[in-house]
PDB file of C-alpha atoms and ligand atoms in Angstrom:
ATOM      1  CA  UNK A  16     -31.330 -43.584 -39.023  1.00  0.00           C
ATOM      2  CA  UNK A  17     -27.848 -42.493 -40.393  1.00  0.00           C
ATOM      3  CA  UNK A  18     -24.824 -42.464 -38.050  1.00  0.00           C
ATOM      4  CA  UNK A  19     -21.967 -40.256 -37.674  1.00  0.00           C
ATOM      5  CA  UNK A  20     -18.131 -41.488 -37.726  1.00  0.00           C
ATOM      6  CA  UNK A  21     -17.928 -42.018 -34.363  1.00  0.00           C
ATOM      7  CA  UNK A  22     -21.375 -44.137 -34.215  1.00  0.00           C
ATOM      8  CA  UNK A  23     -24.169 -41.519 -32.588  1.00  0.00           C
ATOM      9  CA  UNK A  24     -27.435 -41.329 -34.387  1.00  0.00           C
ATOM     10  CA  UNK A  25     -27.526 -38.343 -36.944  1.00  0.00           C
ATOM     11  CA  UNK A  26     -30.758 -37.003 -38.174  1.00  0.00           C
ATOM     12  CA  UNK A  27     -29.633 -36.035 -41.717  1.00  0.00           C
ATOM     13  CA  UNK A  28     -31.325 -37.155 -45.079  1.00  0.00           C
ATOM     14  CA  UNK A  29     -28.993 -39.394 -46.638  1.00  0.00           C
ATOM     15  CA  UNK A  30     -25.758 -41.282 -46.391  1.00  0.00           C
ATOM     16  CA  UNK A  31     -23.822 -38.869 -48.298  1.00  0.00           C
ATOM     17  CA  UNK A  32     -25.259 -36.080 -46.059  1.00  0.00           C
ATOM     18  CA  UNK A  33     -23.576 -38.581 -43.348  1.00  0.00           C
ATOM     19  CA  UNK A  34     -20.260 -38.687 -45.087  1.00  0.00           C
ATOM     20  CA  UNK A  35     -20.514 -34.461 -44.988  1.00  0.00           C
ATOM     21  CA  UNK A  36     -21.573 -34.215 -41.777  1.00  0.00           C
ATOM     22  CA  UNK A  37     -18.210 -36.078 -40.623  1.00  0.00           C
ATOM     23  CA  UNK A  38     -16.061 -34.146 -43.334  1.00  0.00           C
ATOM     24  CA  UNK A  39     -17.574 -30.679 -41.431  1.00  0.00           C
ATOM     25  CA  UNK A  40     -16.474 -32.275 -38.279  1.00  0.00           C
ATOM     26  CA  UNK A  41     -13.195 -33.343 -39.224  1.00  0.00           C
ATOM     27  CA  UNK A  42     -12.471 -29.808 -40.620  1.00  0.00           C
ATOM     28  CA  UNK A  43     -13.386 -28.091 -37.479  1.00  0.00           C
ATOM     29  CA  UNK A  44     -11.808 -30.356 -35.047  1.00  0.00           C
ATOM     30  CA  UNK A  45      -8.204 -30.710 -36.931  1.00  0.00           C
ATOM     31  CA  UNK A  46      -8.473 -26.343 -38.336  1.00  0.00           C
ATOM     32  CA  UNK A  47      -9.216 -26.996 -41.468  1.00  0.00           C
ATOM     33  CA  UNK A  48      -9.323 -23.861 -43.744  1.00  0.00           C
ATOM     34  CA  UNK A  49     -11.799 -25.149 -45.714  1.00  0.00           C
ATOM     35  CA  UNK A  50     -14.038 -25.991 -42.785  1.00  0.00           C
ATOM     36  CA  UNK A  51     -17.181 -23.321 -43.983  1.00  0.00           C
ATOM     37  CA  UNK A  52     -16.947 -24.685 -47.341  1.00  0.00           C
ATOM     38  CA  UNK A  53     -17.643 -28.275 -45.997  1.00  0.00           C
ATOM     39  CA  UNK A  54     -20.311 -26.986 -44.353  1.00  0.00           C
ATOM     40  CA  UNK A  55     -21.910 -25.111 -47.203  1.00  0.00           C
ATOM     41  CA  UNK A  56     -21.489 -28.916 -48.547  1.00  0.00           C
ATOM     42  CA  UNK A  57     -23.267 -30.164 -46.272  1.00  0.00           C
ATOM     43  CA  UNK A  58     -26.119 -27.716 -46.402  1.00  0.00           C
ATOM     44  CA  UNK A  59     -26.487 -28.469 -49.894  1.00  0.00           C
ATOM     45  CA  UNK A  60     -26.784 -32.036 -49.247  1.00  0.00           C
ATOM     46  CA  UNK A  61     -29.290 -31.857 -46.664  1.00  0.00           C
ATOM     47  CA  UNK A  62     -30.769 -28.317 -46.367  1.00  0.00           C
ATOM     48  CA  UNK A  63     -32.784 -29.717 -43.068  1.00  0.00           C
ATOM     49  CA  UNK A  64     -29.928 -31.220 -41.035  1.00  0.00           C
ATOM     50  CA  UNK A  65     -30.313 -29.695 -37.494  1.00  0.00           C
ATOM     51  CA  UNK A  66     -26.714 -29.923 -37.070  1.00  0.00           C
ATOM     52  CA  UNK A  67     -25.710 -28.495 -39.703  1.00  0.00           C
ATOM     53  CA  UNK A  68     -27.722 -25.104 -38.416  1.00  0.00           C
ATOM     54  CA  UNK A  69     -26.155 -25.222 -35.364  1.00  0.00           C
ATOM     55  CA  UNK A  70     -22.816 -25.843 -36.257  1.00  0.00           C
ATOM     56  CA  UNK A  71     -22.930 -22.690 -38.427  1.00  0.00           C
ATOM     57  CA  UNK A  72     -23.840 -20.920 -35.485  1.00  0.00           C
ATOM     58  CA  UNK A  73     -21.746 -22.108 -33.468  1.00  0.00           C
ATOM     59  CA  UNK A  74     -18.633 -21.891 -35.620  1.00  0.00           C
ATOM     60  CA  UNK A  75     -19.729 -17.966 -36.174  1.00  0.00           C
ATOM     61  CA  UNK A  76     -19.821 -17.802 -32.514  1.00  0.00           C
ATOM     62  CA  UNK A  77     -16.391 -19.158 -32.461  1.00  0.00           C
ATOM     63  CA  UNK A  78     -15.459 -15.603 -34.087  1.00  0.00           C
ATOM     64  CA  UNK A  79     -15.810 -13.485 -31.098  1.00  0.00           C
ATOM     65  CA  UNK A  80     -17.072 -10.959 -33.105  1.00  0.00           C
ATOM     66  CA  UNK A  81     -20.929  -8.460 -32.015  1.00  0.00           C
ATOM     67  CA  UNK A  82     -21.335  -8.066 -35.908  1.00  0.00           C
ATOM     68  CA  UNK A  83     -22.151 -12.042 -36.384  1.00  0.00           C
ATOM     69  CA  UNK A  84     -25.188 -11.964 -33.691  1.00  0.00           C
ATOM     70  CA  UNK A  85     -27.777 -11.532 -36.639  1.00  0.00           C
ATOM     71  CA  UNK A  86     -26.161 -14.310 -38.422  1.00  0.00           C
ATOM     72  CA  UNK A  87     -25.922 -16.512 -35.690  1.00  0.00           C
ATOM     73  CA  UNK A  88     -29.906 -15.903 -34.451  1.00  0.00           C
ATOM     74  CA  UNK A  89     -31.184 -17.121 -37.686  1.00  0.00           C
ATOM     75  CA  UNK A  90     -28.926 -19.943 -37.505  1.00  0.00           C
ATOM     76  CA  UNK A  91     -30.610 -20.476 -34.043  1.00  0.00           C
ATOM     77  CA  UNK A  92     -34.129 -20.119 -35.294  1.00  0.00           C
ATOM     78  CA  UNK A  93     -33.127 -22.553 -38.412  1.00  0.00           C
ATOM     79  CA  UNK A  94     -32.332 -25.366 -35.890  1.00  0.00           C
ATOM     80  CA  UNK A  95     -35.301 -24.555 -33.966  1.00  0.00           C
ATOM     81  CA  UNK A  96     -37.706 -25.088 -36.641  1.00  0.00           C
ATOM     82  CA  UNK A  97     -35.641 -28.178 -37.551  1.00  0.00           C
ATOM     83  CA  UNK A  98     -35.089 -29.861 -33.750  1.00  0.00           C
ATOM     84  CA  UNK A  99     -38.651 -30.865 -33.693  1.00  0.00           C
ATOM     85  CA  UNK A 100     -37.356 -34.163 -35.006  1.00  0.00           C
ATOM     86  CA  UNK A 101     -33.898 -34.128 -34.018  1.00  0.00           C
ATOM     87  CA  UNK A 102     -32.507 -36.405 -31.259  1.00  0.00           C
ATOM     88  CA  UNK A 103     -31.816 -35.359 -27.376  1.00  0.00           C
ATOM     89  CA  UNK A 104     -28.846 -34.673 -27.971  1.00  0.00           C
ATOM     90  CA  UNK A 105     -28.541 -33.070 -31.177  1.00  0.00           C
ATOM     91  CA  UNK A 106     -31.492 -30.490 -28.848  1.00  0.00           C
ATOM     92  CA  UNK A 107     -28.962 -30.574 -26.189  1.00  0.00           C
ATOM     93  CA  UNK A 108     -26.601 -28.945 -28.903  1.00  0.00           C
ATOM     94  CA  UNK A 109     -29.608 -26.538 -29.764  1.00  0.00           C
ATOM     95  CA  UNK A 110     -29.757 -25.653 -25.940  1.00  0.00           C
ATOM     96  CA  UNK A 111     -25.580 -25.113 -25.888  1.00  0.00           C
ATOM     97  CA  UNK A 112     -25.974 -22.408 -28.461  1.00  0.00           C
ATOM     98  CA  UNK A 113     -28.996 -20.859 -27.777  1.00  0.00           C
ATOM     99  CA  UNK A 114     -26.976 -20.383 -23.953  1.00  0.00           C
ATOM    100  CA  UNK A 115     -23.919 -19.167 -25.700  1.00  0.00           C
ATOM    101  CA  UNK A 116     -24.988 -16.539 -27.766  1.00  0.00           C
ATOM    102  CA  UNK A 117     -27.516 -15.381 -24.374  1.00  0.00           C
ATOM    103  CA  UNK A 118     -23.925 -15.010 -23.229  1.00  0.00           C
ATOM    104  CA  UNK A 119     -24.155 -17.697 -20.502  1.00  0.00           C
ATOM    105  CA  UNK A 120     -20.881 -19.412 -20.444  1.00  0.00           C
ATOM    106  CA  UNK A 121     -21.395 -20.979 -17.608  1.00  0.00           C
ATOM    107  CA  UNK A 122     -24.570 -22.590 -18.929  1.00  0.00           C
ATOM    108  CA  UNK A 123     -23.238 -23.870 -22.263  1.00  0.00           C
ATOM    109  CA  UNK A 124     -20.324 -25.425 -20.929  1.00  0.00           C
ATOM    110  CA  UNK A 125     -22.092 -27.294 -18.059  1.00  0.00           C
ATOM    111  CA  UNK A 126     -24.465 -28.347 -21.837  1.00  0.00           C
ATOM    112  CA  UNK A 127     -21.451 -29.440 -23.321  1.00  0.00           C
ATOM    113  CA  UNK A 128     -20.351 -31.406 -20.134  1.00  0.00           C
ATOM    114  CA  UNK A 129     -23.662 -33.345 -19.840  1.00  0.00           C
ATOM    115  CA  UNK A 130     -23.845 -34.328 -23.520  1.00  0.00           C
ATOM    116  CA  UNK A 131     -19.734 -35.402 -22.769  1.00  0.00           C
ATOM    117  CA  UNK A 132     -21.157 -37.755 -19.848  1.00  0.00           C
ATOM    118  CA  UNK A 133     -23.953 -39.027 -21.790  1.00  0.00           C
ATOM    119  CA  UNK A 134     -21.772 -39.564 -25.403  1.00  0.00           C
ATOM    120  CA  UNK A 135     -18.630 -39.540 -24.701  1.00  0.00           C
ATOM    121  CA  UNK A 136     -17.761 -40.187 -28.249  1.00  0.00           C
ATOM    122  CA  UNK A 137     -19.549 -36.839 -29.326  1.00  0.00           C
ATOM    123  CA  UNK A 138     -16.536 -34.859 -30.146  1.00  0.00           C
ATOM    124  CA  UNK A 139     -18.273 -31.588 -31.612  1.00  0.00           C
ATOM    125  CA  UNK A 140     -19.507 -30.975 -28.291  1.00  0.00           C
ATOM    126  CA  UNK A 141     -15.761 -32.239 -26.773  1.00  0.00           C
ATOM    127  CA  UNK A 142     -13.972 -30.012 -29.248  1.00  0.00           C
ATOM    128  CA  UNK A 143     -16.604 -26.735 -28.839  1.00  0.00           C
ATOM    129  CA  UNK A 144     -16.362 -27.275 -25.064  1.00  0.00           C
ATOM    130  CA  UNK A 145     -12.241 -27.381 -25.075  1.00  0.00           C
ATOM    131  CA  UNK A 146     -12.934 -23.946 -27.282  1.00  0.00           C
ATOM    132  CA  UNK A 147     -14.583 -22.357 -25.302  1.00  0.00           C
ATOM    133  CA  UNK A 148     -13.253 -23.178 -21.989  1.00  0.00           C
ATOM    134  CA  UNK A 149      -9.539 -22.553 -23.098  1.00  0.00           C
ATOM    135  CA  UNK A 150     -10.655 -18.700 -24.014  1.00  0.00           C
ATOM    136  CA  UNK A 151     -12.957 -18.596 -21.054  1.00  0.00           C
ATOM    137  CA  UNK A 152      -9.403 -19.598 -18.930  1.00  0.00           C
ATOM    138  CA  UNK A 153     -11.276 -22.305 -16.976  1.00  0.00           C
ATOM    139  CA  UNK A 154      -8.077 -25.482 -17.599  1.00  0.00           C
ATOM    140  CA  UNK A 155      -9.687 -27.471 -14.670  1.00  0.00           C
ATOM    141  CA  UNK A 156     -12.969 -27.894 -16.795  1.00  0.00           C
ATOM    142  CA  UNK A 157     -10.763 -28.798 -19.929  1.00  0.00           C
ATOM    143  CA  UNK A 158      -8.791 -31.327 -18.061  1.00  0.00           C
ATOM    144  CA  UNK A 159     -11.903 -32.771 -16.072  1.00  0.00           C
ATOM    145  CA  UNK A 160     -13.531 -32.522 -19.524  1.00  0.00           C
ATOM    146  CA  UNK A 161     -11.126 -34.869 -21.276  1.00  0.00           C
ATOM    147  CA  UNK A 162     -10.268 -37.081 -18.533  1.00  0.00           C
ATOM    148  CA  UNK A 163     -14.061 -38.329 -18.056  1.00  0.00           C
ATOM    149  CA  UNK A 164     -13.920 -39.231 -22.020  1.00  0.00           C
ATOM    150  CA  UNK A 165     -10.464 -40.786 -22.736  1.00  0.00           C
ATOM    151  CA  UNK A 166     -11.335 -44.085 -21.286  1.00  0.00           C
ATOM    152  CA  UNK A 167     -14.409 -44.511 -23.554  1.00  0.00           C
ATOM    153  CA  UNK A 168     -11.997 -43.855 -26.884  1.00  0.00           C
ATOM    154  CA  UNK A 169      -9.894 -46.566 -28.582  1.00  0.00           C
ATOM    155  CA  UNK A 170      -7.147 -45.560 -30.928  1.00  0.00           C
ATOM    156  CA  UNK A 171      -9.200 -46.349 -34.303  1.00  0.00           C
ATOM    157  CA  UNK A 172     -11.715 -44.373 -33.978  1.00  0.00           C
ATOM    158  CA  UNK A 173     -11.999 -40.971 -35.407  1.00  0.00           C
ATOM    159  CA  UNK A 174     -11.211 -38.030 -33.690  1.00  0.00           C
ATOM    160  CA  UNK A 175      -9.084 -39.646 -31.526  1.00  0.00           C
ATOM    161  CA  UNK A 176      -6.047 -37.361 -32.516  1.00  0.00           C
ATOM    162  CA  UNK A 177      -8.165 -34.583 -31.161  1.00  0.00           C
ATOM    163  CA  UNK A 178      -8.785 -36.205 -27.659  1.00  0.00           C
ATOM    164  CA  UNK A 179      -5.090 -36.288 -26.953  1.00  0.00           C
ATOM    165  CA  UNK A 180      -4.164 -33.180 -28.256  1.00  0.00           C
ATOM    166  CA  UNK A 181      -6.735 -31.036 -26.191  1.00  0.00           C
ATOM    167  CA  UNK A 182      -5.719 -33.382 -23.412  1.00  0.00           C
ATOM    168  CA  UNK A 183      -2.094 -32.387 -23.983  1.00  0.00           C
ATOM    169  CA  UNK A 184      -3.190 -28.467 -23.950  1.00  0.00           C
ATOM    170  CA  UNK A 185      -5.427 -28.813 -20.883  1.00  0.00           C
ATOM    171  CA  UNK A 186      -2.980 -30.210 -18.959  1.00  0.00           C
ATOM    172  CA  UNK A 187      -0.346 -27.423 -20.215  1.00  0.00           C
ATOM    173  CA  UNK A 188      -2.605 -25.101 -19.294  1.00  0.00           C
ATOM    174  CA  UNK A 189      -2.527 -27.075 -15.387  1.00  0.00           C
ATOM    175  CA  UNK A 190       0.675 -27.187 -15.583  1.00  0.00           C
ATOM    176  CA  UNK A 191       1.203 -30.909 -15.631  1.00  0.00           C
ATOM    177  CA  UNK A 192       3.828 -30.666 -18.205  1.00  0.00           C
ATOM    178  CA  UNK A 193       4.820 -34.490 -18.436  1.00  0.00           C
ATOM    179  CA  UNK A 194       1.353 -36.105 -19.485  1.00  0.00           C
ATOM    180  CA  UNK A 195       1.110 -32.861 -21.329  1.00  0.00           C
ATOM    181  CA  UNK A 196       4.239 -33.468 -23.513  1.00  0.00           C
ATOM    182  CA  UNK A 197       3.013 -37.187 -23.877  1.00  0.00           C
ATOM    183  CA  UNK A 198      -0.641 -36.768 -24.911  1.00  0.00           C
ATOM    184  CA  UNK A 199       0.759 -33.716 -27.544  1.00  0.00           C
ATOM    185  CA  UNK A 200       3.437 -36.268 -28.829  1.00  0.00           C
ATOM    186  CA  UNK A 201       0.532 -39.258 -28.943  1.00  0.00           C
ATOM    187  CA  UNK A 202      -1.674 -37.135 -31.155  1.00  0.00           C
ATOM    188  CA  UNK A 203       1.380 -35.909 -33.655  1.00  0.00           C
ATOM    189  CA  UNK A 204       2.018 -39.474 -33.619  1.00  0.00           C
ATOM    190  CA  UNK A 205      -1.426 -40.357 -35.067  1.00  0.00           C
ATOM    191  CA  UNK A 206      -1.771 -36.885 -37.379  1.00  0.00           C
ATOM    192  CA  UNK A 207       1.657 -34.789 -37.763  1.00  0.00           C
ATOM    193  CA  UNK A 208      -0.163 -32.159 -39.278  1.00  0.00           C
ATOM    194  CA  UNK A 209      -2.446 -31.545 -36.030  1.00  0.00           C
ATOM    195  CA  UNK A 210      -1.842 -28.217 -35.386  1.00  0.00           C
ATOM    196  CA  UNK A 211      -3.594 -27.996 -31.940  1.00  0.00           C
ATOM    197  CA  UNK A 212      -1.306 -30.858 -30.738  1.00  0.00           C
ATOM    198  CA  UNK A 213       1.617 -28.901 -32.079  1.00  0.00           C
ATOM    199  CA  UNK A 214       0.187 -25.810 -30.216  1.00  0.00           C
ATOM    200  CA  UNK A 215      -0.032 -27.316 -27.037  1.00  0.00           C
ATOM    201  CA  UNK A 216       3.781 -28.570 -27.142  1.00  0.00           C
ATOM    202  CA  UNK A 217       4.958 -24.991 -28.215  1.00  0.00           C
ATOM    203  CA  UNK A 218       3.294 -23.652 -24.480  1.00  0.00           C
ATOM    204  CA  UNK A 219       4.412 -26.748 -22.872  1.00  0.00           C
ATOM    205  CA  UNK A 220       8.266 -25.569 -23.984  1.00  0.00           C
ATOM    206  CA  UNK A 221       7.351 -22.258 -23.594  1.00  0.00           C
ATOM    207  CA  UNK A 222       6.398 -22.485 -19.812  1.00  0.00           C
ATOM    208  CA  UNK A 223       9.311 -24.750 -19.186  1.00  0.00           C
ATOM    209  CA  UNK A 224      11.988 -22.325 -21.120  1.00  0.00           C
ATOM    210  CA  UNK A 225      12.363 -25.073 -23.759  1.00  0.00           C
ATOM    211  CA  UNK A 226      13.103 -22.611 -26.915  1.00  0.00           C
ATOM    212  CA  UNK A 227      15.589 -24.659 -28.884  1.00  0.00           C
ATOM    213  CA  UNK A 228      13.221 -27.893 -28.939  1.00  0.00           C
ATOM    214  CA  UNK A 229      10.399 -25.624 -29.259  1.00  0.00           C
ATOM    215  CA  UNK A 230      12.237 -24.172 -32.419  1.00  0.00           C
ATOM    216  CA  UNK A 231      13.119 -27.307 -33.603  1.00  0.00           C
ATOM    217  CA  UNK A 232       9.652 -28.945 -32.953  1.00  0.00           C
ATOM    218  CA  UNK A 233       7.847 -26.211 -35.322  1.00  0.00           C
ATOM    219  CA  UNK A 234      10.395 -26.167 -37.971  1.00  0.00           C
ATOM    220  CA  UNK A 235      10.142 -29.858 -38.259  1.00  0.00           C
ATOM    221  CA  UNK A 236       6.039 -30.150 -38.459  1.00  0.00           C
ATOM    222  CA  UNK A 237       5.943 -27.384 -40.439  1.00  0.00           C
ATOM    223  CA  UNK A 238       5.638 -29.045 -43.646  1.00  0.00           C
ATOM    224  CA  UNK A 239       2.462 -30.674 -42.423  1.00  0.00           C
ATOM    225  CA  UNK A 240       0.757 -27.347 -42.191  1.00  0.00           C
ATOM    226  CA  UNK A 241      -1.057 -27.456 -45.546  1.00  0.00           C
ATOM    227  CA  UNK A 242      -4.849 -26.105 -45.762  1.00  0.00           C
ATOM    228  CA  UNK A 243      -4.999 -25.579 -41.725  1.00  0.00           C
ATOM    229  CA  UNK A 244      -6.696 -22.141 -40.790  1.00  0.00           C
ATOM    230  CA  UNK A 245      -5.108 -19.172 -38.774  1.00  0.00           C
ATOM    231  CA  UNK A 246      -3.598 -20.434 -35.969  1.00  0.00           C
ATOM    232  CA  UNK A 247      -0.745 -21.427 -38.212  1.00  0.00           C
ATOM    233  CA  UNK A 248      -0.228 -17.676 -37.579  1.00  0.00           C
ATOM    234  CA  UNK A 249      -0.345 -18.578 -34.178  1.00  0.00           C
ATOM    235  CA  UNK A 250       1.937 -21.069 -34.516  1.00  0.00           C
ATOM    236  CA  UNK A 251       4.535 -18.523 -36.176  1.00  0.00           C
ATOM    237  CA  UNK A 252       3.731 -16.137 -33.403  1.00  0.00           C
ATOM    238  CA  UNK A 253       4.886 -18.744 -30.912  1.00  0.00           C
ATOM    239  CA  UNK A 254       7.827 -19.412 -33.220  1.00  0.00           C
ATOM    240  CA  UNK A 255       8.294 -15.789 -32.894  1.00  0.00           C
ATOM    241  CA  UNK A 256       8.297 -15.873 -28.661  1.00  0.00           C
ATOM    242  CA  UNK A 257      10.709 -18.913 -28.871  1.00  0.00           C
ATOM    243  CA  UNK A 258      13.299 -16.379 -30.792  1.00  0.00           C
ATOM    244  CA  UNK A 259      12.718 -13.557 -28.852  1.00  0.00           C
ATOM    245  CA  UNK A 260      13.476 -15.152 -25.843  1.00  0.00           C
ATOM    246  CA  UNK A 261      16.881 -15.663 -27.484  1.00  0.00           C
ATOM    247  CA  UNK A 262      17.412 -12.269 -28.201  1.00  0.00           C
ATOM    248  CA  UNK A 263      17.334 -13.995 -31.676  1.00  0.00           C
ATOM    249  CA  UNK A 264      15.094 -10.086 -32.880  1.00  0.00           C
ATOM    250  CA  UNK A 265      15.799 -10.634 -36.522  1.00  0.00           C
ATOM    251  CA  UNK A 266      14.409 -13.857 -36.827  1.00  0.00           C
ATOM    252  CA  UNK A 267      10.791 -11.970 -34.686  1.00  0.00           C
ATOM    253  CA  UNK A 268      10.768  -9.495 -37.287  1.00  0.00           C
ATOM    254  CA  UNK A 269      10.838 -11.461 -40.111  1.00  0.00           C
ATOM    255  CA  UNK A 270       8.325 -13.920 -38.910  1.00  0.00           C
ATOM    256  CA  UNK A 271       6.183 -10.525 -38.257  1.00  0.00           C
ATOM    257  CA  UNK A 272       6.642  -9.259 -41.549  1.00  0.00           C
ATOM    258  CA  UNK A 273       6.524 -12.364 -43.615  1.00  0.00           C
ATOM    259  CA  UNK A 274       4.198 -14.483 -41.596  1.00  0.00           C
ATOM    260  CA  UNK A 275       1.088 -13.754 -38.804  1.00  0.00           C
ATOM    261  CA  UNK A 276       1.216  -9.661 -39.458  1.00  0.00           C
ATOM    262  CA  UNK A 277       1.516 -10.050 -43.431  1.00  0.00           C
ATOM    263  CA  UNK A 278      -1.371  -8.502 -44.883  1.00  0.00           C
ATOM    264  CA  UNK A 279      -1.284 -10.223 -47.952  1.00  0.00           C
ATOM    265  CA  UNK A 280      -1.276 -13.624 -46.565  1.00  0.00           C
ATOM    266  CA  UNK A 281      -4.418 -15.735 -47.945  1.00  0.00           C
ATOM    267  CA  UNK A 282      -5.141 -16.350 -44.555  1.00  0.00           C
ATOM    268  CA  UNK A 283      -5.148 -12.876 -42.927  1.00  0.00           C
ATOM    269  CA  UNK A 284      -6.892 -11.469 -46.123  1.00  0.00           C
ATOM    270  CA  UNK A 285      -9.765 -13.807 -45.427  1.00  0.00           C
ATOM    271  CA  UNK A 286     -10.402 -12.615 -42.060  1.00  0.00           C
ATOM    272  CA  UNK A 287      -8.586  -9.465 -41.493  1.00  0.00           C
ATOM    273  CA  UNK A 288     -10.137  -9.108 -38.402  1.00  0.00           C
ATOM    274  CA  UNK A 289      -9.426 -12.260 -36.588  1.00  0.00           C
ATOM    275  CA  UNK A 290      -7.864 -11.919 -33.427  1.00  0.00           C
ATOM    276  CA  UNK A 291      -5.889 -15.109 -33.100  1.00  0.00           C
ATOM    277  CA  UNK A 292      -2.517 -13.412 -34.877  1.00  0.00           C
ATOM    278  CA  UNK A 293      -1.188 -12.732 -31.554  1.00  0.00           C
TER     279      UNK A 293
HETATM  280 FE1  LIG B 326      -0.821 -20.032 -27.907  1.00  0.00          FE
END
């Protein structure tokens, strides 16, 4: 039985199927760019790895988007054929996706919460859940989420970045701004290039009217911002909000033109469609 970075059982066919499997997972959880790539790695190294299937499904879900739902139901029936000898709760991730693209939110989050409770060091189903609840606007579940799995993580091991920075944007979004600031600040602390941390402190100076630090914050991190995927347009846009509230209308239009509305931007030409711009 192989084992994942965090330590769960993963049924996979080798150790360098392993090693992919956590190189998928880091790519996801800190917005990798090259994220689908790693996975097509990992599919090449173990064709049969149930999680594999479903993380392509669920990543494709992650999309928003009615023209994947082919896609993502032979990704489903893929994992299906394949669960027979996963583990409970590689099934339980099965069960998560099979709910979420039946369109029962409510269903694959309360999935996500019970393999939470049961491994609290699974952070694919931590990181899908934070996902999903953040655009589902349901903060409470995010925070009681995170708070039930922070005392079972210890600063070396992986992922751990992660935990604090979706701690930091869940309690943003509750408007605990203090242990929202910290946890973002934690997580920079252990990966300066985390973009979601770095997200979470732009609305946490947005709400509070905190442009110039908020300014000052992206500018600074900026150079960290190598290979991460589009919410670096995101990140602009919020750069974007922090000069507009300034009256600072220049600087907006710029950062429209030349940044998150630029056509020609790698990024926006390889999903034109994506809705995360603004
Ligand atoms: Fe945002």
């Amino acid at each position: 039985m192989h084992r994942d970075a965090q330590g769960l059982e993963l049924t996979c066919a080798s150790e360098e199927a392993a090693h992919a499997f956590d190189h998928v997972v880091e790519g996801y959880i800190g917005n990798r760019n090259d994220t689908s790539q790693r996975l097509n790695a990992l599919l090449a190294a173990d064709p049969d790895c149930p999680l594999a299937h479903v993380m392509r499904g669920a990543f494709t879900m992650g999309a928003f988007n009615a023209n994947n739902m082919d896609f993502i139901g032979k990704c489903i029936s893929d994992a299906q054929t394949l669960c027979s000898r996963a583990s409970e709760r590689e099934r339980a991730h099965l069960s998560a996706l099979e709910h979420w693209a039946a369109g029962d939110f409510d269903a694959t989050m309360a999935v996500w919460e019970q393999i939470c409770r049961q491994w609290p060091h699974d952070i694919l189903a931590f990181r899908l859940h934070h996902f999903l609840g953040f655009w589902l606007g349901k903060p409470e579940n995010l925070m009681a989420n995170v708070e039930a799995v922070l005392p079972h993580w210890s600063r070396d091991l992986p992922g751990i970045g992660t935990i604090h920075a979706c701690r930091a944007f869940a309690h943003e979004e509750s408007g605990s701004y203090v242990i929202a600031e910290h946890a973002g600040f934690t997580a920079i602390s252990i990966d300066p290039g985390d973009v979601w941390a770095t997200h979470a402190i732009a609305h946490n100076y947005e709400m509070q009217g905190r442009r110039s630090e908020g300014l000052e914050l992206l500018k600074a991190l900026e150079k960290n911002w190598d290979g991460a995927n589009n919410l670096l347009h995101h990140l602009w846009w919020h750069q974007a909000l922090f000069h507009y509230d300034r009256r600072e209308f220049d600087a907006v239009l710029h950062l429209y033109d030349n940044n998150f509305r630029n056509p020609d931007s790698p990024l926006t030409q390889q999903m034109p469609d994506l809705y995360i711009d603004v």
